Short mmCIF file of C-alpha atoms in Angstrom, two decimals:
data_model
loop_
_atom_site.label_atom_id
_atom_site.label_comp_id
_atom_site.label_asym_id
_atom_site.label_seq_id
_atom_site.Cartn_x
_atom_site.Cartn_y
_atom_site.Cartn_z
CA MET H 1430 -6.03 -0.82 -32.44
CA ASP H 1431 -2.49 -1.51 -33.62
CA ASP H 1432 0.18 0.91 -32.44
CA LYS H 1433 2.68 0.13 -35.23
CA VAL H 1434 2.73 0.51 -39.00
CA ILE H 1435 4.74 -1.23 -41.70
CA VAL H 1436 6.10 1.21 -44.27
CA ILE H 1437 8.35 0.95 -47.29
CA PHE H 1438 11.59 2.94 -46.92
CA LYS H 1439 13.50 4.06 -50.01
CA ARG H 1440 16.74 6.04 -50.21
CA ARG H 1441 15.56 7.43 -53.57
CA ALA H 1442 12.18 7.30 -55.28
CA SER H 1443 13.61 5.24 -58.14
CA GLU H 1444 15.13 2.54 -55.91
CA GLN H 1445 13.59 -0.60 -54.47
CA GLY H 1446 12.46 -0.21 -50.89
CA ILE H 1447 12.66 -2.21 -47.68
CA ASP H 1448 9.83 -2.88 -45.24
CA ILE H 1449 10.24 -1.27 -41.83
CA GLU H 1450 7.93 -1.57 -38.83
CA ILE H 1451 7.69 1.66 -36.84
CA PRO H 1452 5.61 2.75 -33.84
CA LYS H 1453 2.92 5.36 -34.52
CA ASP H 1454 3.73 7.41 -31.43
CA ILE H 1455 7.29 8.44 -32.33
CA THR H 1456 7.98 11.87 -33.76
CA ALA H 1457 9.25 12.54 -37.24
CA ALA H 1458 12.56 13.72 -35.76
CA GLU H 1459 12.92 10.46 -33.80
CA LEU H 1460 12.17 8.42 -36.93
CA ILE H 1461 14.76 10.32 -38.96
CA TYR H 1462 17.35 9.97 -36.19
CA GLY H 1463 16.68 6.22 -35.84
CA LEU H 1464 16.81 5.51 -39.57
CA ASN H 1465 19.92 7.65 -39.94
CA GLN H 1466 21.70 5.72 -37.18
CA GLY H 1467 20.42 2.26 -38.11
CA LEU H 1468 20.89 2.49 -41.87
CA HIS H 1469 23.92 4.84 -41.88
CA LEU H 1470 22.19 7.34 -44.18
CA GLY H 1471 24.59 10.22 -43.56
CA ILE H 1472 21.89 12.80 -42.80
CA ASN H 1473 23.14 15.81 -40.84
CA ILE H 1474 20.42 15.86 -38.18
CA ASP H 1475 21.84 19.07 -36.69
CA ASP H 1476 20.85 20.93 -39.87
CA PRO H 1477 17.03 21.15 -40.00
CA ILE H 1478 17.11 22.07 -43.69
CA HIS H 1479 18.46 18.60 -44.51
CA ALA H 1480 16.85 16.60 -41.68
CA TYR H 1481 13.61 15.63 -43.38
CA MET H 1482 12.06 12.88 -45.46
CA ARG H 1483 8.87 12.73 -47.49
CA SER H 1484 6.13 10.19 -47.85
CA GLU H 1485 3.72 8.97 -50.48
CA ASN H 1486 0.31 7.58 -49.59
CA PRO H 1487 -0.25 10.02 -47.95
CA ILE H 1488 1.88 12.82 -49.36
CA ALA H 1489 3.62 14.44 -46.40
CA LEU H 1490 6.81 16.18 -45.35
CA ILE H 1491 8.31 14.24 -42.45
CA ARG H 1492 10.16 16.54 -40.07
CA GLY H 1493 9.94 18.04 -36.61
CA ASP H 1494 8.01 17.04 -33.52
CA VAL H 1495 4.79 15.81 -35.13
CA THR H 1496 4.01 12.12 -34.57
CA ILE H 1497 3.87 9.59 -37.36
CA GLU H 1498 0.19 9.00 -36.57
CA LYS H 1499 -0.67 12.71 -36.94
CA LEU H 1500 1.12 12.77 -40.30
CA GLY H 1501 -1.27 10.06 -41.46
CA ILE H 1502 1.45 7.48 -42.10
CA ARG H 1503 -0.21 4.07 -42.36
CA ASN H 1504 0.51 0.51 -43.46
CA GLY H 1505 1.91 0.59 -46.98
CA SER H 1506 3.02 4.23 -46.91
CA VAL H 1507 6.28 4.90 -48.73
CA ILE H 1508 8.94 6.97 -46.96
CA ILE H 1509 11.59 8.44 -49.25
CA MET H 1510 14.88 9.93 -48.11
CA GLY H 1511 15.88 11.93 -51.18
CA GLU H 1512 15.21 12.97 -54.76
#
């Protein structure tokens, strides 16, 4: 069984995305922190109200200490930062 997934990351739902490979065993908070640092997104990770993302396929709110695998994120899922 593969321990990584390839997802499409978009800053906004209307924008074109980029493919990102992420491990299934990281938490949502770790994913947000890593994307924020790596892509310079400007998310205030100290403010939990703004430190979240959402996904499509499956529809999920990405935040907190739940793992990507438990959220159901899989190959081809779309992760959206805003809007």
